[in-house]
PDB file of C-alpha atoms in Angstrom:
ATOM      1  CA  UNK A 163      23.794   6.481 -49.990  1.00 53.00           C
ATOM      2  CA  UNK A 164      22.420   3.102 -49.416  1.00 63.00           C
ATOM      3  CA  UNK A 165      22.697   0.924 -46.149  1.00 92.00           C
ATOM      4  CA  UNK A 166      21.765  -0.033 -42.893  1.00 95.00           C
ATOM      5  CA  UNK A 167      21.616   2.289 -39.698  1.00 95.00           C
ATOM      6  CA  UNK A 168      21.129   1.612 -36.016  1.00 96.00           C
ATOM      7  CA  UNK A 169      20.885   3.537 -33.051  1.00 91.00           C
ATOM      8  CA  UNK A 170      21.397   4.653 -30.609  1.00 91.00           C
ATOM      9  CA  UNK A 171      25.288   3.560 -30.682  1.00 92.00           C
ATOM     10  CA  UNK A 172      25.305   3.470 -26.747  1.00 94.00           C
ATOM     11  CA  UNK A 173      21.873   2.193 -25.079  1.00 93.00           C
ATOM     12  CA  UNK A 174      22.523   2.361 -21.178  1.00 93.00           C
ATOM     13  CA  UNK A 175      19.470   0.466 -19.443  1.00 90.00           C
ATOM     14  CA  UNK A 176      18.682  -0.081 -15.598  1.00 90.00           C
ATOM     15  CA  UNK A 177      17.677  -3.874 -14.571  1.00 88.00           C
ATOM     16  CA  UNK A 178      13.791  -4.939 -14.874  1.00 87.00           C
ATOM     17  CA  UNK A 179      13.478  -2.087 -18.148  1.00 91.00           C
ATOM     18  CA  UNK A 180      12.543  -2.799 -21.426  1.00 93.00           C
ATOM     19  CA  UNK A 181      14.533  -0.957 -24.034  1.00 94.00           C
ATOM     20  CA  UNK A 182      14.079  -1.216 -28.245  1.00 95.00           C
ATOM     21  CA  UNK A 183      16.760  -1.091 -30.581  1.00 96.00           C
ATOM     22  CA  UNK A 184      16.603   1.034 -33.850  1.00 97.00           C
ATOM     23  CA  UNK A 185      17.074  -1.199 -37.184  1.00 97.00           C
ATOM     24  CA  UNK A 186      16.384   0.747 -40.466  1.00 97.00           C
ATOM     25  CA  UNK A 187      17.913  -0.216 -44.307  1.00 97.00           C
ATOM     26  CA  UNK A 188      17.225   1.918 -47.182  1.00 95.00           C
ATOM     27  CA  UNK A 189      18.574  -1.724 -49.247  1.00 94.00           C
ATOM     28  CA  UNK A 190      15.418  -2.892 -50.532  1.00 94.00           C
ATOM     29  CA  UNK A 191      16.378  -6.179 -49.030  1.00 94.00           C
ATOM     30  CA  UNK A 192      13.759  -8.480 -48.176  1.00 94.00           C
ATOM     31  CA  UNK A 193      15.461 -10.245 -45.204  1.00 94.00           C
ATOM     32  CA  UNK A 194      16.629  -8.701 -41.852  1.00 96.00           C
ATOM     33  CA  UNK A 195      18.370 -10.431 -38.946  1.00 96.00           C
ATOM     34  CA  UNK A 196      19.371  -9.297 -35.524  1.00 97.00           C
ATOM     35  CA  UNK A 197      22.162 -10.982 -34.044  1.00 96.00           C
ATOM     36  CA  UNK A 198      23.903 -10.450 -30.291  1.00 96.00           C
ATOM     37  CA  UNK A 199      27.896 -10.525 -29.913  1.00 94.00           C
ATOM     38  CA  UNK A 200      29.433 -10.924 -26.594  1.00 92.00           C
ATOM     39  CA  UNK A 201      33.222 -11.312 -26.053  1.00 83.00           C
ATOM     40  CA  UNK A 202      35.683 -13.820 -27.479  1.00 77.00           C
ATOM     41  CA  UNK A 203      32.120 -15.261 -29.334  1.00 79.00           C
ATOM     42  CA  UNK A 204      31.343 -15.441 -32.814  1.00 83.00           C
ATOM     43  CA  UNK A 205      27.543 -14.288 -33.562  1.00 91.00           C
ATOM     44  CA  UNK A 206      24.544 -15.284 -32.747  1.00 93.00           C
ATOM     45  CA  UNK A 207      21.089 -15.065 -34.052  1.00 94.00           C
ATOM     46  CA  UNK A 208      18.003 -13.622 -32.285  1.00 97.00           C
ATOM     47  CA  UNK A 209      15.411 -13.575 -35.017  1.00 97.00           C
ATOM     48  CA  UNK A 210      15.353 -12.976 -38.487  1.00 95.00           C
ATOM     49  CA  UNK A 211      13.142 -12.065 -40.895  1.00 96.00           C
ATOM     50  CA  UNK A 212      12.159 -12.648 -44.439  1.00 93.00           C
ATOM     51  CA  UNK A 213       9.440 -10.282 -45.184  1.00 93.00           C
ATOM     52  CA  UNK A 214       6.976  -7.765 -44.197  1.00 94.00           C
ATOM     53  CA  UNK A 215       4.313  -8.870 -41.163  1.00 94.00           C
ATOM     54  CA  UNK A 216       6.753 -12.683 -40.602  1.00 95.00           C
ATOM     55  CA  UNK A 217       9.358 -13.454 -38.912  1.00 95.00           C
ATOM     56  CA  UNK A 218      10.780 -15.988 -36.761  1.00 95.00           C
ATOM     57  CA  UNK A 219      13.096 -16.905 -33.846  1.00 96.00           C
ATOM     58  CA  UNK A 220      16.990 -17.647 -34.058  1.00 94.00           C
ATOM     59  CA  UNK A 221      19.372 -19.215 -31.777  1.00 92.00           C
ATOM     60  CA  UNK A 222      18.885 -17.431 -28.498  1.00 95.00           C
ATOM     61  CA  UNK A 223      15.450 -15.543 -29.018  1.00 96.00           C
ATOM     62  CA  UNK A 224      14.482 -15.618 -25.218  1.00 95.00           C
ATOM     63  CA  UNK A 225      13.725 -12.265 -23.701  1.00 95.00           C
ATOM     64  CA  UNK A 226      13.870 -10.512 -27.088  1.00 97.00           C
ATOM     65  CA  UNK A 227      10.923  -9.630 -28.680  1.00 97.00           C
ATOM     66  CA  UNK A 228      10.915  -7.817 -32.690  1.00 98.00           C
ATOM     67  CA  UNK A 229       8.384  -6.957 -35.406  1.00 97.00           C
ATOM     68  CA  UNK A 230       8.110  -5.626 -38.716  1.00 97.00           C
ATOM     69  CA  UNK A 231       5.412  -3.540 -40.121  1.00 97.00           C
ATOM     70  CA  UNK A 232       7.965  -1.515 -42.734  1.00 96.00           C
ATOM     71  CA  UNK A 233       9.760  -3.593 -45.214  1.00 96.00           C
ATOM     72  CA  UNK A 234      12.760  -0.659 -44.229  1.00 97.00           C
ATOM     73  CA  UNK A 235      12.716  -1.437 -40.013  1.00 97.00           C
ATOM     74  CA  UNK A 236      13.136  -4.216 -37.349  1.00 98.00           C
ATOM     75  CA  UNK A 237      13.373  -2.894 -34.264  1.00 98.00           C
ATOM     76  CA  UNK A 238      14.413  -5.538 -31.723  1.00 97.00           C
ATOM     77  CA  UNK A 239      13.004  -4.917 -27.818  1.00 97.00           C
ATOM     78  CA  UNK A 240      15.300  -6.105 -25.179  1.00 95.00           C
ATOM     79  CA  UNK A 241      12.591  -6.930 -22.297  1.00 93.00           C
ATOM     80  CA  UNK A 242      13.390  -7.397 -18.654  1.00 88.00           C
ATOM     81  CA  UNK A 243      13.031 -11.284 -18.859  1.00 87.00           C
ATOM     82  CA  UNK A 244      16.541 -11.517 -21.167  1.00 88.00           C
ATOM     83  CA  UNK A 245      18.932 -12.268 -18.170  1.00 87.00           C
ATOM     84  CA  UNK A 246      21.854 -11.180 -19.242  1.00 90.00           C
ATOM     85  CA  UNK A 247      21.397  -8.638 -21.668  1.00 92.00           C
ATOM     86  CA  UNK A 248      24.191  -6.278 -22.148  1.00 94.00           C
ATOM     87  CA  UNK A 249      26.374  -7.167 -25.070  1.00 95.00           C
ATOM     88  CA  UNK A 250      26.744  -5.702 -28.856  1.00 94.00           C
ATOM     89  CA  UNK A 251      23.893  -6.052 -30.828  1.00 96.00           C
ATOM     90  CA  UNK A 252      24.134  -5.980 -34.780  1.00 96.00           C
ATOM     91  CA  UNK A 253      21.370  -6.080 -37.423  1.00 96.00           C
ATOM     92  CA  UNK A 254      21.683  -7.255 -40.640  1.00 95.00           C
ATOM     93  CA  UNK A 255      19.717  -7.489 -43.803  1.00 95.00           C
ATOM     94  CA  UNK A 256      20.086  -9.648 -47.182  1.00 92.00           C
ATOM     95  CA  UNK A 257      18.095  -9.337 -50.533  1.00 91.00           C
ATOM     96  CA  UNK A 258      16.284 -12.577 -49.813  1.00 87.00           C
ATOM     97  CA  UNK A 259      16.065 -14.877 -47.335  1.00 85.00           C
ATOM     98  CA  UNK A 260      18.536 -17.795 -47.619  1.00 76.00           C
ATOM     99  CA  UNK A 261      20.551 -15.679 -50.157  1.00 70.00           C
ATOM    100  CA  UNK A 262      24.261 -16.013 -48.699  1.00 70.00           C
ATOM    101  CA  UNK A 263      25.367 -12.569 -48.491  1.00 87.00           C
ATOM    102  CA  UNK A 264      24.454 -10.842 -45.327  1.00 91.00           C
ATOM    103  CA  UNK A 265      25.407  -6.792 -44.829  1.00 93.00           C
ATOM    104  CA  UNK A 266      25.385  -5.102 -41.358  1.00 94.00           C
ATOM    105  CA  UNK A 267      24.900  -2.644 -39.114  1.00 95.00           C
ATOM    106  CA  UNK A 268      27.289  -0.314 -37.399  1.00 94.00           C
ATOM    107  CA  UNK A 269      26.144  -2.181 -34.005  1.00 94.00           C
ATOM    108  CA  UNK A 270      24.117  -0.681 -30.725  1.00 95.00           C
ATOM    109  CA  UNK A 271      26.289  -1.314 -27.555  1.00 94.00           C
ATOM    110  CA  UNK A 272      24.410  -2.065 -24.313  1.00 95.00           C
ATOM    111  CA  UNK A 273      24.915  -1.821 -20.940  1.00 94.00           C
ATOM    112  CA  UNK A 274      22.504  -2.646 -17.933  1.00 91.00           C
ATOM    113  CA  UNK A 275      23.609  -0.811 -14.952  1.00 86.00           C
TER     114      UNK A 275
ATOM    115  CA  UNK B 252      27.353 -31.744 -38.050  1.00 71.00           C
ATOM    116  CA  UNK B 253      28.207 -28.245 -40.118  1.00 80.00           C
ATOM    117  CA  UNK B 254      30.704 -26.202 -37.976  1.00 88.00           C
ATOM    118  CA  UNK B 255      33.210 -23.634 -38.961  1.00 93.00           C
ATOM    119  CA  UNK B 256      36.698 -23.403 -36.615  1.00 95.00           C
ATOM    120  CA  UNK B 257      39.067 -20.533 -36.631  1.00 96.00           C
ATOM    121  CA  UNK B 258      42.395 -22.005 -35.203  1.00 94.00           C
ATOM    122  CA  UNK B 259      43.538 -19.072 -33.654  1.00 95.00           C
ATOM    123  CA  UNK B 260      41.981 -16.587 -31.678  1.00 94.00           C
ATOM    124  CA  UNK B 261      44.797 -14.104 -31.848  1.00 97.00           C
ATOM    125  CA  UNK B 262      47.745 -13.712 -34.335  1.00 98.00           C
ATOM    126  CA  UNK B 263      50.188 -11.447 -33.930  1.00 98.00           C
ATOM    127  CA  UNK B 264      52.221  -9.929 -36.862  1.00 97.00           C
ATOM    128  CA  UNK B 265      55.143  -7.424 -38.086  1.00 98.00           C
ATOM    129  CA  UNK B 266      53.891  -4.660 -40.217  1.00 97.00           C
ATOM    130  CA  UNK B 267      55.237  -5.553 -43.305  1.00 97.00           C
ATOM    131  CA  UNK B 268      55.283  -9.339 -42.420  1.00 98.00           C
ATOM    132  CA  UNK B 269      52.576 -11.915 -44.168  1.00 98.00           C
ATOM    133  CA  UNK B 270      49.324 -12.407 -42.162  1.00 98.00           C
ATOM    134  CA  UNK B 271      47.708 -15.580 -42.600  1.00 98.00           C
ATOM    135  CA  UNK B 272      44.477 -16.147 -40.441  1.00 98.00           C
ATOM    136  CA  UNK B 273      42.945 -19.951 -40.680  1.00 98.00           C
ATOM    137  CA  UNK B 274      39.871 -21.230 -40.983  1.00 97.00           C
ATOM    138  CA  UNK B 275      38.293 -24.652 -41.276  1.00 96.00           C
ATOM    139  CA  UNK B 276      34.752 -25.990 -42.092  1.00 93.00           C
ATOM    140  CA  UNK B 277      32.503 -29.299 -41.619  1.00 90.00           C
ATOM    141  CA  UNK B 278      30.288 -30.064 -44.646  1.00 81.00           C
ATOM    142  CA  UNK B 279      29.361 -32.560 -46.428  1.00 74.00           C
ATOM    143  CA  UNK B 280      29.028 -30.494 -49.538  1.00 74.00           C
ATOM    144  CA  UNK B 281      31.244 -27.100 -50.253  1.00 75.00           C
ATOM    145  CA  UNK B 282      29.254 -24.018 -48.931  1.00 84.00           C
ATOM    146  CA  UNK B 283      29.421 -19.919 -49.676  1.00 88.00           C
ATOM    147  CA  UNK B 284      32.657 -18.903 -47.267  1.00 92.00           C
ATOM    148  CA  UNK B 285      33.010 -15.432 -46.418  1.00 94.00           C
ATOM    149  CA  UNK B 286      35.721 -13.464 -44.302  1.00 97.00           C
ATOM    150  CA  UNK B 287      34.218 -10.347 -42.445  1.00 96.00           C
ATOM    151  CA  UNK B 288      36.299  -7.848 -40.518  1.00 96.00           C
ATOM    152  CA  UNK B 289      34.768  -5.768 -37.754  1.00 94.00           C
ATOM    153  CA  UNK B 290      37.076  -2.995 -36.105  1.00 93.00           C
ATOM    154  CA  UNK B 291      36.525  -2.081 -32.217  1.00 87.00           C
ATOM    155  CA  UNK B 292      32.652  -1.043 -31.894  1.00 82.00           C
ATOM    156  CA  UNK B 293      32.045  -1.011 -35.235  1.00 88.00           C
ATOM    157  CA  UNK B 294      29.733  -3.158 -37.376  1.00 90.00           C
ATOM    158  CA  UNK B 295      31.062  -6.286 -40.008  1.00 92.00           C
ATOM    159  CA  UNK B 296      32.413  -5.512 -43.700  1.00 94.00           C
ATOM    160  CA  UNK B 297      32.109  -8.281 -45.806  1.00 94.00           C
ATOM    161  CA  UNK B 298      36.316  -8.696 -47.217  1.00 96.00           C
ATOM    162  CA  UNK B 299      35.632 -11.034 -49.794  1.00 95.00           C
ATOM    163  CA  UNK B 300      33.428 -14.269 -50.866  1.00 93.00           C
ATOM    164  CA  UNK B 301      33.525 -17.629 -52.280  1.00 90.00           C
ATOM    165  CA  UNK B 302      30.615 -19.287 -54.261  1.00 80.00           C
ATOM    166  CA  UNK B 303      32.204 -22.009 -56.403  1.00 74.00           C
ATOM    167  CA  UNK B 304      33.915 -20.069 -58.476  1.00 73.00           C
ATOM    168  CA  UNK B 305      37.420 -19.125 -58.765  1.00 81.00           C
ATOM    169  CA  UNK B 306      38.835 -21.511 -55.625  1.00 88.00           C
ATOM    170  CA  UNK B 307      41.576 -18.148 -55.224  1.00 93.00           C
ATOM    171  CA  UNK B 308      39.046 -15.211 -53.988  1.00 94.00           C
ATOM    172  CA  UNK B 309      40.524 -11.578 -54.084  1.00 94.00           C
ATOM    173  CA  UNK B 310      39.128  -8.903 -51.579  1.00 94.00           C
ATOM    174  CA  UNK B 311      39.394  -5.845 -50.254  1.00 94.00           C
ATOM    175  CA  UNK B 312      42.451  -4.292 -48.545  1.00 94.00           C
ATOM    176  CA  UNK B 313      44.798  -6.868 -50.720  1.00 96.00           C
ATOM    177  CA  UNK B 314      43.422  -9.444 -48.513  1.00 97.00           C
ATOM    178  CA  UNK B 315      42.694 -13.130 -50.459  1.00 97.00           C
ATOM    179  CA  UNK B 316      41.744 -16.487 -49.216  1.00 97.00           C
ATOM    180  CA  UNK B 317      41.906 -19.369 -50.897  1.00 94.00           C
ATOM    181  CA  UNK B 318      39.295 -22.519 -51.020  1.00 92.00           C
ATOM    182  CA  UNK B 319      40.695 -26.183 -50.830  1.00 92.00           C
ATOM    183  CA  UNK B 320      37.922 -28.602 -50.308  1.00 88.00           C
ATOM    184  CA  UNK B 321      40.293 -31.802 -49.608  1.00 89.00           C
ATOM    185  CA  UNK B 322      41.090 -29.513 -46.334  1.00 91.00           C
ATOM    186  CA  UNK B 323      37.711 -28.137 -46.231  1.00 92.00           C
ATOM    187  CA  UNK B 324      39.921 -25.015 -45.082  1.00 94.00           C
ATOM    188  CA  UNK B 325      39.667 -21.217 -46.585  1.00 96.00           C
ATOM    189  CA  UNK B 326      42.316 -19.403 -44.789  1.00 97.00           C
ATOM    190  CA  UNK B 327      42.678 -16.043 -45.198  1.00 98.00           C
ATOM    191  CA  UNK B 328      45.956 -14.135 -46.317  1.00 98.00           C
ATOM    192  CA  UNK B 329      47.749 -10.725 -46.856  1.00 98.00           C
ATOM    193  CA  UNK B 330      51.438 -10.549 -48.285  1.00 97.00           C
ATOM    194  CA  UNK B 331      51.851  -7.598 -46.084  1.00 97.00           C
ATOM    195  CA  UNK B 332      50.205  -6.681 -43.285  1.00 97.00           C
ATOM    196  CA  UNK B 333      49.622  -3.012 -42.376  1.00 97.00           C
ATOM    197  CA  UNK B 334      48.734  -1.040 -38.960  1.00 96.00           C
ATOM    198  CA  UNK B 335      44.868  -0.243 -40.115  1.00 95.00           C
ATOM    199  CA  UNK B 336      44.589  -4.233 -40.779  1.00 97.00           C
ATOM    200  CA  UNK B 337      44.340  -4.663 -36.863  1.00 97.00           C
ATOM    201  CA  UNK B 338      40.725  -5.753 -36.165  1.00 96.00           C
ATOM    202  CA  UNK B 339      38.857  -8.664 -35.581  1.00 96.00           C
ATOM    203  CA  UNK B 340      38.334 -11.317 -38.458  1.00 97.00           C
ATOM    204  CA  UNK B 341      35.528 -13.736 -38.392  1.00 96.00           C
ATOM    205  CA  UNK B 342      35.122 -17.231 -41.058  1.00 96.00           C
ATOM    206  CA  UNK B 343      31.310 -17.454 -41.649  1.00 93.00           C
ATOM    207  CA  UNK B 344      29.960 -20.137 -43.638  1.00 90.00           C
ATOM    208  CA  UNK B 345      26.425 -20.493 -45.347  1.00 87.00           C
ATOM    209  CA  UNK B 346      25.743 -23.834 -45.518  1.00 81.00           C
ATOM    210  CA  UNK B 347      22.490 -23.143 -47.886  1.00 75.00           C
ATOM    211  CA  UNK B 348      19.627 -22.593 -44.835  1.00 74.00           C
ATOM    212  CA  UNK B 349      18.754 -19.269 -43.965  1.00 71.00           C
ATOM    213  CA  UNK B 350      21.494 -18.550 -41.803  1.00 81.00           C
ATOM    214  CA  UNK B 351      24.959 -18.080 -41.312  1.00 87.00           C
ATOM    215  CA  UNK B 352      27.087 -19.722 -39.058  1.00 89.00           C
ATOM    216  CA  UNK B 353      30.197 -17.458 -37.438  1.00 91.00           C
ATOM    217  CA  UNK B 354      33.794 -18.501 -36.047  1.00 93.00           C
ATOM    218  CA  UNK B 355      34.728 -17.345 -32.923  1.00 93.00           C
ATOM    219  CA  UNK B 356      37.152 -14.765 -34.603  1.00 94.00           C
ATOM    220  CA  UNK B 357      40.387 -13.881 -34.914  1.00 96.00           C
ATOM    221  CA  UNK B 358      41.832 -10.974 -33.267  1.00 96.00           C
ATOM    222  CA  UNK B 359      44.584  -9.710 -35.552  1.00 97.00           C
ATOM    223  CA  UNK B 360      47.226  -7.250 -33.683  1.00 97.00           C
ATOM    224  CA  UNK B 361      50.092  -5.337 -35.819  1.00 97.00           C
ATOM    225  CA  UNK B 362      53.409  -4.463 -34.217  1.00 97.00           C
ATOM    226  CA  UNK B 363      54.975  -1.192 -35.592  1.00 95.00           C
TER     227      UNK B 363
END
């Protein structure tokens, strides 16, 4: 059964933490993106990827930090220097880069106390 | 500049009753529109897609959407709407970079 998985579901954090987000596709896609949704807001893009070993900032990449060593996984870390972290986080992945169609996550919720 | 607008943020509808959510786009040239849905907490599911083709695009759910570039709009539409359509509906446009660009959304409510 093909698709993308993230966890946890719920990620509660205290202030000045670090705390990494689970991103893993069994797609074979190429591309991955993380992207942060806060209320009444459309999405926006953290960082994306396009391939093992490369990828590159988005929109609003301050205080996040990501790699990818496994063509299947891009964890995202949520450091301490993000000032207003907690919001909806989704990851998504496409077969190439540029290639319209994006498909997502079921989302990691988090909440600094 | 290449924007996407969703007019409404919230539409209310009669189960049974049409639902028509709208969406408009800034382009120079026509792009790859999608509609996504997203229920409460969940991730996005692509509901249909427009690439040139057909300018009437059927989804899933019996929703469709239909392309007119002299409006550069691509609202989408359901003949009747139904209690598990409530959910929030979001216009993306790919305007052939690497990324997407979202509307705000749409939260769709049904009233029994």
């Amino acid at each position: 059964d093909g698709g993308i998985t993230q966890s946890p579901k719920y990620l509660f954090r205290k202030e000045g933490q670090n705390v990494t987000l689970s991103c893993e596709q069994n797609l074979n896609h190429d591309a991955m993106y993380w992207y942060r949704q806060d209320p009444g807001q459309g999405l926006r893009l953290i960082y994306y990827s396009q391939i093992v070993n490369d990828f590159q900032k988005g929109d609003i990449a301050e205080g996040y930090s990501v790699s990818r060593e496994k063509k299947e996984s891009f964890p995202l870390t949520v450091t301490s220097a993000q000032k207003n972290p907690t919001a909806f986080y989704l990851c998504a992945s496409s077969i190439k880069l540029g290639t319209d169609t994006q498909y997502f996550g079921p989302g990691t919720r988090l909440t600094v106390l | 500049a290449q924007s996407v607008t969703q007019l409404d943020s919230h539409v209310s509808v009669s189960e049974g009753t049409p639902v028509l959510l709208r969406c408009n786009y800034s382009s120079s040239y026509s792009p790859s529109l999608f509609w996504y849905v997203q229920h409460p907490n969940k991730g996005l599911q692509l509901l249909l897609k427009y690439t040139s083709a057909a300018t009437l695009v059927k989804g899933i759910n019996g929703f469709e959407a239909e392309f007119k570039k002299s409006e550069t709009s691509f609202h989408l539409t359901k003949p009747s709407a139904h209690m598990s359509d409530a959910a929030e509906y979001f216009c993306v446009v790919h305007f052939g970079n690497e990324k997407l660009t979202f509307g705000t959304g749409t939260r769709l409510t049904i009233i029994p």
